[in-house]
Amino acid sequence: QKEVEQNSGPLSVPEGAIASLNCTYSDRGSQSFFWYRQYSGKSPELIMFIYSNGDKEDGRFTAQLNKASQYVSLLIRDSQPSDSATYLCAVISSGGADGLTFGKGTHLIIQP
Amino acid sequence: EAGVVQSPRYKIIEKKQPVAFWCNPISGHNTLYWYLQNLGQGPELLIRYENEEAVDDSQLPKDRFSAERLKGVDSTLKIQPAELGDSAVYLCASSPGLVSGELFFGEGSRLTVL
């Protein structure tokens, strides 16, 4: 059973601070990693993806991947109240045959 | 460009009744997914289609759930008979490729079984 683990939170961060969201995965052969944001009552939407070890930046968002540690994270700089949502980590396992596996999500609250 | 369209948005039924959900994916997206999401949980895959072929239905409870994707476009997910534990949001998503992790989700169909 391929697993994607996240701390469910809630993670409370003051406005303007850096929010750090973490995810671990069990399949060492996983190749592709994704972060989805889900507002309450809404559907998930893709915000970042990363395939290679290291950092990938997109505006206020940075995805970090460490395949040796089987760890992927999402940093949100200058956090805004509008960033309050559940963040879902998702992984495509080796070969892609199993499709996308989601974690349970981390509930992030940005405090004004 | 139109997004993924699902209907109905909300459905309330009594247990043992049947229910069906419909999904129209983004034009040109050959891969279609049905996910189930319970409150406080991540989406769980029920079935994945490539065109009209179900390439992964290992998590679909086949005793009561069925799905079809006629002509490789629209899809229908059916539950018969519904049980109390089926209350959840049923999400449809599409993607441009079978191995793509870039999924576009519909607004979901929230099912309440009484």
PDB file of C-alpha atoms in Angstrom:
ATOM      1  CA  GLN A   1       0.000   0.000   0.000  1.00  0.00           C
ATOM      2  CA  LYS A   2       1.605   3.226  -1.141  1.00  0.00           C
ATOM      3  CA  GLU A   3       1.133   5.922   1.471  1.00  0.00           C
ATOM      4  CA  VAL A   4       1.386   9.680   1.611  1.00  0.00           C
ATOM      5  CA  GLU A   5       1.541  11.099   5.124  1.00  0.00           C
ATOM      6  CA  GLN A   6       0.747  14.613   6.273  1.00  0.00           C
ATOM      7  CA  ASN A   7       0.110  16.192   9.646  1.00  0.00           C
ATOM      8  CA  SER A   8      -3.587  17.062   9.623  1.00  0.00           C
ATOM      9  CA  GLY A   9      -3.086  20.203  11.733  1.00  0.00           C
ATOM     10  CA  PRO A  10      -4.501  22.709  12.125  1.00  0.00           C
ATOM     11  CA  LEU A  11      -1.290  24.627  11.540  1.00  0.00           C
ATOM     12  CA  SER A  12      -1.700  28.203  12.706  1.00  0.00           C
ATOM     13  CA  VAL A  13       0.672  30.840  11.291  1.00  0.00           C
ATOM     14  CA  PRO A  14       0.598  34.623  11.793  1.00  0.00           C
ATOM     15  CA  GLU A  15       0.000  36.798   8.752  1.00  0.00           C
ATOM     16  CA  GLY A  16       3.225  37.696   7.001  1.00  0.00           C
ATOM     17  CA  ALA A  17       5.154  34.720   8.377  1.00  0.00           C
ATOM     18  CA  ILE A  18       6.391  31.641   6.494  1.00  0.00           C
ATOM     19  CA  ALA A  19       4.087  28.614   6.529  1.00  0.00           C
ATOM     20  CA  SER A  20       5.855  25.268   6.202  1.00  0.00           C
ATOM     21  CA  LEU A  21       3.860  22.213   5.171  1.00  0.00           C
ATOM     22  CA  ASN A  22       5.418  18.769   5.170  1.00  0.00           C
ATOM     23  CA  CYS A  23       4.721  15.432   3.509  1.00  0.00           C
ATOM     24  CA  THR A  24       6.398  12.024   3.496  1.00  0.00           C
ATOM     25  CA  TYR A  25       5.777   9.153   1.096  1.00  0.00           C
ATOM     26  CA  SER A  26       6.417   5.452   1.285  1.00  0.00           C
ATOM     27  CA  ASP A  27       7.254   4.472  -2.304  1.00  0.00           C
ATOM     28  CA  ARG A  28      10.937   5.162  -2.857  1.00  0.00           C
ATOM     29  CA  GLY A  29      10.424   4.924  -6.603  1.00  0.00           C
ATOM     30  CA  SER A  30       7.977   7.836  -6.703  1.00  0.00           C
ATOM     31  CA  GLN A  31       8.780  10.290  -9.454  1.00  0.00           C
ATOM     32  CA  SER A  32       6.346  13.179  -9.364  1.00  0.00           C
ATOM     33  CA  PHE A  33       5.040  15.280  -6.500  1.00  0.00           C
ATOM     34  CA  PHE A  34       2.195  17.743  -6.353  1.00  0.00           C
ATOM     35  CA  TRP A  35       0.635  20.236  -3.967  1.00  0.00           C
ATOM     36  CA  TYR A  36      -3.069  20.950  -4.209  1.00  0.00           C
ATOM     37  CA  ARG A  37      -4.944  23.628  -2.285  1.00  0.00           C
ATOM     38  CA  GLN A  38      -8.532  23.025  -1.195  1.00  0.00           C
ATOM     39  CA  TYR A  39     -10.667  25.778   0.258  1.00  0.00           C
ATOM     40  CA  SER A  40     -13.479  24.736   2.561  1.00  0.00           C
ATOM     41  CA  GLY A  41     -16.411  23.428   0.534  1.00  0.00           C
ATOM     42  CA  LYS A  42     -14.459  23.655  -2.719  1.00  0.00           C
ATOM     43  CA  SER A  43     -12.545  21.224  -4.898  1.00  0.00           C
ATOM     44  CA  PRO A  44      -8.766  20.784  -4.932  1.00  0.00           C
ATOM     45  CA  GLU A  45      -6.725  22.925  -7.312  1.00  0.00           C
ATOM     46  CA  LEU A  46      -3.127  22.353  -8.317  1.00  0.00           C
ATOM     47  CA  ILE A  47      -0.668  24.994  -7.094  1.00  0.00           C
ATOM     48  CA  MET A  48       2.780  23.396  -7.468  1.00  0.00           C
ATOM     49  CA  PHE A  49       4.535  20.342  -8.816  1.00  0.00           C
ATOM     50  CA  ILE A  50       8.128  19.170  -8.505  1.00  0.00           C
ATOM     51  CA  TYR A  51      10.001  16.311 -10.110  1.00  0.00           C
ATOM     52  CA  SER A  52      13.672  16.840  -9.172  1.00  0.00           C
ATOM     53  CA  ASN A  53      15.519  17.078  -5.888  1.00  0.00           C
ATOM     54  CA  GLY A  54      15.928  20.603  -4.616  1.00  0.00           C
ATOM     55  CA  ASP A  55      13.747  23.677  -4.582  1.00  0.00           C
ATOM     56  CA  LYS A  56      11.235  25.025  -7.052  1.00  0.00           C
ATOM     57  CA  GLU A  57       9.889  28.527  -6.598  1.00  0.00           C
ATOM     58  CA  ASP A  58       6.698  30.062  -7.969  1.00  0.00           C
ATOM     59  CA  GLY A  59       5.834  33.466  -6.550  1.00  0.00           C
ATOM     60  CA  ARG A  60       5.320  33.134  -2.800  1.00  0.00           C
ATOM     61  CA  PHE A  61       5.370  29.342  -2.998  1.00  0.00           C
ATOM     62  CA  THR A  62       8.426  27.086  -2.848  1.00  0.00           C
ATOM     63  CA  ALA A  63       8.276  23.325  -3.177  1.00  0.00           C
ATOM     64  CA  GLN A  64      11.180  21.320  -1.782  1.00  0.00           C
ATOM     65  CA  LEU A  65      11.945  17.698  -2.590  1.00  0.00           C
ATOM     66  CA  ASN A  66      14.374  15.305  -0.932  1.00  0.00           C
ATOM     67  CA  LYS A  67      14.040  11.869  -2.527  1.00  0.00           C
ATOM     68  CA  ALA A  68      16.657  10.286  -0.262  1.00  0.00           C
ATOM     69  CA  SER A  69      14.560  11.174   2.772  1.00  0.00           C
ATOM     70  CA  GLN A  70      11.268  10.617   0.887  1.00  0.00           C
ATOM     71  CA  TYR A  71      10.171  14.057   1.937  1.00  0.00           C
ATOM     72  CA  VAL A  72       8.471  16.908   0.127  1.00  0.00           C
ATOM     73  CA  SER A  73       7.498  20.257   1.567  1.00  0.00           C
ATOM     74  CA  LEU A  74       5.710  23.452   0.606  1.00  0.00           C
ATOM     75  CA  LEU A  75       6.757  26.843   1.923  1.00  0.00           C
ATOM     76  CA  ILE A  76       4.445  29.830   1.685  1.00  0.00           C
ATOM     77  CA  ARG A  77       6.192  33.150   2.220  1.00  0.00           C
ATOM     78  CA  ASP A  78       4.432  36.310   3.390  1.00  0.00           C
ATOM     79  CA  SER A  79       1.371  34.262   4.372  1.00  0.00           C
ATOM     80  CA  GLN A  80      -1.983  35.918   3.741  1.00  0.00           C
ATOM     81  CA  PRO A  81      -5.401  35.141   5.255  1.00  0.00           C
ATOM     82  CA  SER A  82      -6.447  34.000   1.771  1.00  0.00           C
ATOM     83  CA  ASP A  83      -3.882  31.193   2.077  1.00  0.00           C
ATOM     84  CA  SER A  84      -6.019  29.601   4.782  1.00  0.00           C
ATOM     85  CA  ALA A  85      -7.052  26.271   3.296  1.00  0.00           C
ATOM     86  CA  THR A  86      -6.255  22.573   3.355  1.00  0.00           C
ATOM     87  CA  TYR A  87      -3.100  21.660   1.449  1.00  0.00           C
ATOM     88  CA  LEU A  88      -3.010  18.199  -0.090  1.00  0.00           C
ATOM     89  CA  CYS A  89       0.227  16.477  -0.970  1.00  0.00           C
ATOM     90  CA  ALA A  90      -0.057  14.034  -3.882  1.00  0.00           C
ATOM     91  CA  VAL A  91       2.399  11.591  -5.385  1.00  0.00           C
ATOM     92  CA  ILE A  92       2.659   9.562  -8.563  1.00  0.00           C
ATOM     93  CA  SER A  93       4.379   6.332  -7.660  1.00  0.00           C
ATOM     94  CA  SER A  94       6.987   4.575  -9.753  1.00  0.00           C
ATOM     95  CA  GLY A  95       5.866   3.915 -13.313  1.00  0.00           C
ATOM     96  CA  GLY A  96       2.702   5.927 -12.877  1.00  0.00           C
ATOM     97  CA  ALA A  97       0.509   2.852 -13.117  1.00  0.00           C
ATOM     98  CA  ASP A  98      -1.279   3.638  -9.874  1.00  0.00           C
ATOM     99  CA  GLY A  99      -2.034   7.219 -10.735  1.00  0.00           C
ATOM    100  CA  LEU A 100      -2.070   9.982  -8.152  1.00  0.00           C
ATOM    101  CA  THR A 101      -2.212   9.165  -4.433  1.00  0.00           C
ATOM    102  CA  PHE A 102      -3.278  11.948  -2.079  1.00  0.00           C
ATOM    103  CA  GLY A 103      -2.405  12.530   1.535  1.00  0.00           C
ATOM    104  CA  LYS A 104      -5.086  13.531   4.017  1.00  0.00           C
ATOM    105  CA  GLY A 105      -4.110  17.166   3.875  1.00  0.00           C
ATOM    106  CA  THR A 106      -2.892  19.791   6.333  1.00  0.00           C
ATOM    107  CA  HIS A 107      -5.354  22.442   7.470  1.00  0.00           C
ATOM    108  CA  LEU A 108      -3.552  25.801   7.443  1.00  0.00           C
ATOM    109  CA  ILE A 109      -4.910  28.839   9.265  1.00  0.00           C
ATOM    110  CA  ILE A 110      -3.315  32.253   8.702  1.00  0.00           C
ATOM    111  CA  GLN A 111      -4.076  34.513  11.637  1.00  0.00           C
ATOM    112  CA  PRO A 112      -4.555  38.211  10.761  1.00  0.00           C
TER     113      PRO A 112
ATOM    114  CA  GLU B   1     -12.518  27.122 -21.573  1.00  0.00           C
ATOM    115  CA  ALA B   2     -15.178  25.231 -19.656  1.00  0.00           C
ATOM    116  CA  GLY B   3     -14.044  23.276 -16.648  1.00  0.00           C
ATOM    117  CA  VAL B   4     -15.130  19.865 -15.431  1.00  0.00           C
ATOM    118  CA  VAL B   5     -18.892  19.838 -14.956  1.00  0.00           C
ATOM    119  CA  GLN B   6     -20.610  17.613 -12.435  1.00  0.00           C
ATOM    120  CA  SER B   7     -24.226  17.096 -11.492  1.00  0.00           C
ATOM    121  CA  PRO B   8     -26.060  17.057  -9.235  1.00  0.00           C
ATOM    122  CA  ARG B   9     -24.204  19.260  -6.753  1.00  0.00           C
ATOM    123  CA  TYR B  10     -26.206  17.890  -3.846  1.00  0.00           C
ATOM    124  CA  LYS B  11     -28.232  14.740  -3.387  1.00  0.00           C
ATOM    125  CA  ILE B  12     -30.101  13.482  -0.341  1.00  0.00           C
ATOM    126  CA  ILE B  13     -31.503   9.963  -0.452  1.00  0.00           C
ATOM    127  CA  GLU B  14     -32.618   7.276   1.940  1.00  0.00           C
ATOM    128  CA  LYS B  15     -30.507   4.171   2.384  1.00  0.00           C
ATOM    129  CA  LYS B  16     -31.074   1.382  -0.103  1.00  0.00           C
ATOM    130  CA  GLN B  17     -32.078   3.891  -2.792  1.00  0.00           C
ATOM    131  CA  PRO B  18     -30.055   4.221  -5.997  1.00  0.00           C
ATOM    132  CA  VAL B  19     -28.165   7.365  -6.990  1.00  0.00           C
ATOM    133  CA  ALA B  20     -26.221   8.439 -10.054  1.00  0.00           C
ATOM    134  CA  PHE B  21     -23.659  11.168 -10.651  1.00  0.00           C
ATOM    135  CA  TRP B  22     -22.703  12.625 -14.002  1.00  0.00           C
ATOM    136  CA  CYS B  23     -19.450  14.187 -15.150  1.00  0.00           C
ATOM    137  CA  ASN B  24     -18.393  16.032 -18.283  1.00  0.00           C
ATOM    138  CA  PRO B  25     -14.599  16.454 -18.457  1.00  0.00           C
ATOM    139  CA  ILE B  26     -12.582  19.219 -20.049  1.00  0.00           C
ATOM    140  CA  SER B  27     -12.611  18.925 -23.818  1.00  0.00           C
ATOM    141  CA  GLY B  28      -9.610  16.984 -25.076  1.00  0.00           C
ATOM    142  CA  HIS B  29      -8.829  15.364 -21.728  1.00  0.00           C
ATOM    143  CA  ASN B  30      -8.708  11.634 -22.334  1.00  0.00           C
ATOM    144  CA  THR B  31      -8.200  10.657 -18.701  1.00  0.00           C
ATOM    145  CA  LEU B  32     -11.100  10.849 -16.276  1.00  0.00           C
ATOM    146  CA  TYR B  33     -11.154  10.067 -12.572  1.00  0.00           C
ATOM    147  CA  TRP B  34     -13.790   9.532  -9.940  1.00  0.00           C
ATOM    148  CA  TYR B  35     -12.655  10.213  -6.378  1.00  0.00           C
ATOM    149  CA  LEU B  36     -14.455   9.934  -3.082  1.00  0.00           C
ATOM    150  CA  GLN B  37     -13.665  12.453  -0.349  1.00  0.00           C
ATOM    151  CA  ASN B  38     -14.808  12.182   3.238  1.00  0.00           C
ATOM    152  CA  LEU B  39     -14.681  15.142   5.605  1.00  0.00           C
ATOM    153  CA  GLY B  40     -11.138  15.772   6.793  1.00  0.00           C
ATOM    154  CA  GLN B  41      -9.649  13.235   4.391  1.00  0.00           C
ATOM    155  CA  GLY B  42      -7.861  13.420   1.083  1.00  0.00           C
ATOM    156  CA  PRO B  43      -9.500  12.272  -2.144  1.00  0.00           C
ATOM    157  CA  GLU B  44      -9.510   8.496  -2.619  1.00  0.00           C
ATOM    158  CA  LEU B  45      -9.516   7.091  -6.127  1.00  0.00           C
ATOM    159  CA  LEU B  46     -12.514   4.999  -7.115  1.00  0.00           C
ATOM    160  CA  ILE B  47     -11.879   4.540 -10.821  1.00  0.00           C
ATOM    161  CA  ARG B  48      -9.668   5.949 -13.562  1.00  0.00           C
ATOM    162  CA  TYR B  49     -10.488   5.928 -17.281  1.00  0.00           C
ATOM    163  CA  GLU B  50      -8.313   6.349 -20.306  1.00  0.00           C
ATOM    164  CA  ASN B  51     -10.798   7.163 -23.051  1.00  0.00           C
ATOM    165  CA  GLU B  52     -13.570   4.607 -22.546  1.00  0.00           C
ATOM    166  CA  GLU B  53     -11.352   2.005 -20.864  1.00  0.00           C
ATOM    167  CA  ALA B  54     -11.250   1.639 -17.087  1.00  0.00           C
ATOM    168  CA  VAL B  55      -7.506   1.327 -16.407  1.00  0.00           C
ATOM    169  CA  ASP B  56      -7.774   1.250 -12.612  1.00  0.00           C
ATOM    170  CA  ASP B  57     -10.933   0.236 -10.768  1.00  0.00           C
ATOM    171  CA  SER B  58      -9.303  -1.719  -7.965  1.00  0.00           C
ATOM    172  CA  GLN B  59     -10.770   0.562  -5.273  1.00  0.00           C
ATOM    173  CA  LEU B  60     -14.316   0.587  -6.649  1.00  0.00           C
ATOM    174  CA  PRO B  61     -16.705  -1.447  -4.431  1.00  0.00           C
ATOM    175  CA  LYS B  62     -18.132  -3.421  -7.288  1.00  0.00           C
ATOM    176  CA  ASP B  63     -20.947  -4.982  -5.321  1.00  0.00           C
ATOM    177  CA  ARG B  64     -22.783  -1.654  -5.235  1.00  0.00           C
ATOM    178  CA  PHE B  65     -20.830   0.821  -7.335  1.00  0.00           C
ATOM    179  CA  SER B  66     -20.647   0.924 -11.105  1.00  0.00           C
ATOM    180  CA  ALA B  67     -19.283   3.403 -13.589  1.00  0.00           C
ATOM    181  CA  GLU B  68     -19.250   3.899 -17.296  1.00  0.00           C
ATOM    182  CA  ARG B  69     -17.723   6.282 -19.776  1.00  0.00           C
ATOM    183  CA  LEU B  70     -19.511   5.912 -23.037  1.00  0.00           C
ATOM    184  CA  LYS B  71     -17.712   7.196 -26.139  1.00  0.00           C
ATOM    185  CA  GLY B  72     -14.792   8.234 -23.964  1.00  0.00           C
ATOM    186  CA  VAL B  73     -16.264  11.585 -22.943  1.00  0.00           C
ATOM    187  CA  ASP B  74     -19.002  11.881 -20.284  1.00  0.00           C
ATOM    188  CA  SER B  75     -19.054   9.498 -17.358  1.00  0.00           C
ATOM    189  CA  THR B  76     -21.636   8.265 -14.891  1.00  0.00           C
ATOM    190  CA  LEU B  77     -21.021   6.826 -11.436  1.00  0.00           C
ATOM    191  CA  LYS B  78     -23.857   4.835  -9.898  1.00  0.00           C
ATOM    192  CA  ILE B  79     -24.459   3.480  -6.423  1.00  0.00           C
ATOM    193  CA  GLN B  80     -27.147   0.875  -5.896  1.00  0.00           C
ATOM    194  CA  PRO B  81     -28.184   0.385  -3.172  1.00  0.00           C
ATOM    195  CA  ALA B  82     -26.736   3.293  -1.199  1.00  0.00           C
ATOM    196  CA  GLU B  83     -25.607   2.758   2.390  1.00  0.00           C
ATOM    197  CA  LEU B  84     -25.205   5.249   5.228  1.00  0.00           C
ATOM    198  CA  GLY B  85     -21.425   5.062   4.888  1.00  0.00           C
ATOM    199  CA  ASP B  86     -21.591   6.258   1.283  1.00  0.00           C
ATOM    200  CA  SER B  87     -22.288   9.806   2.455  1.00  0.00           C
ATOM    201  CA  ALA B  88     -19.366  11.799   1.044  1.00  0.00           C
ATOM    202  CA  VAL B  89     -18.366  14.135  -1.751  1.00  0.00           C
ATOM    203  CA  TYR B  90     -17.851  12.443  -5.098  1.00  0.00           C
ATOM    204  CA  LEU B  91     -15.295  14.304  -7.164  1.00  0.00           C
ATOM    205  CA  CYS B  92     -14.771  13.947 -10.875  1.00  0.00           C
ATOM    206  CA  ALA B  93     -11.486  15.082 -12.399  1.00  0.00           C
ATOM    207  CA  SER B  94      -9.858  15.015 -15.787  1.00  0.00           C
ATOM    208  CA  SER B  95      -6.300  15.337 -17.016  1.00  0.00           C
ATOM    209  CA  PRO B  96      -4.566  15.605 -20.354  1.00  0.00           C
ATOM    210  CA  GLY B  97      -2.643  12.357 -19.926  1.00  0.00           C
ATOM    211  CA  LEU B  98      -2.757   9.045 -18.116  1.00  0.00           C
ATOM    212  CA  VAL B  99       0.391   9.680 -16.094  1.00  0.00           C
ATOM    213  CA  SER B 100      -0.260  13.360 -15.499  1.00  0.00           C
ATOM    214  CA  GLY B 101      -0.574  14.583 -11.943  1.00  0.00           C
ATOM    215  CA  GLU B 102      -2.223  17.780 -13.112  1.00  0.00           C
ATOM    216  CA  LEU B 103      -5.839  17.041 -12.373  1.00  0.00           C
ATOM    217  CA  PHE B 104      -8.700  19.458 -12.930  1.00  0.00           C
ATOM    218  CA  PHE B 105     -11.553  18.812 -10.552  1.00  0.00           C
ATOM    219  CA  GLY B 106     -15.230  19.486 -10.874  1.00  0.00           C
ATOM    220  CA  GLU B 107     -17.158  21.081  -8.025  1.00  0.00           C
ATOM    221  CA  GLY B 108     -18.147  17.688  -6.670  1.00  0.00           C
ATOM    222  CA  SER B 109     -21.419  15.984  -5.843  1.00  0.00           C
ATOM    223  CA  ARG B 110     -22.241  15.889  -2.145  1.00  0.00           C
ATOM    224  CA  LEU B 111     -24.226  12.790  -1.215  1.00  0.00           C
ATOM    225  CA  THR B 112     -26.135  12.440   2.041  1.00  0.00           C
ATOM    226  CA  VAL B 113     -27.641   9.038   2.790  1.00  0.00           C
ATOM    227  CA  LEU B 114     -30.295   9.046   5.532  1.00  0.00           C
TER     228      LEU B 114
END
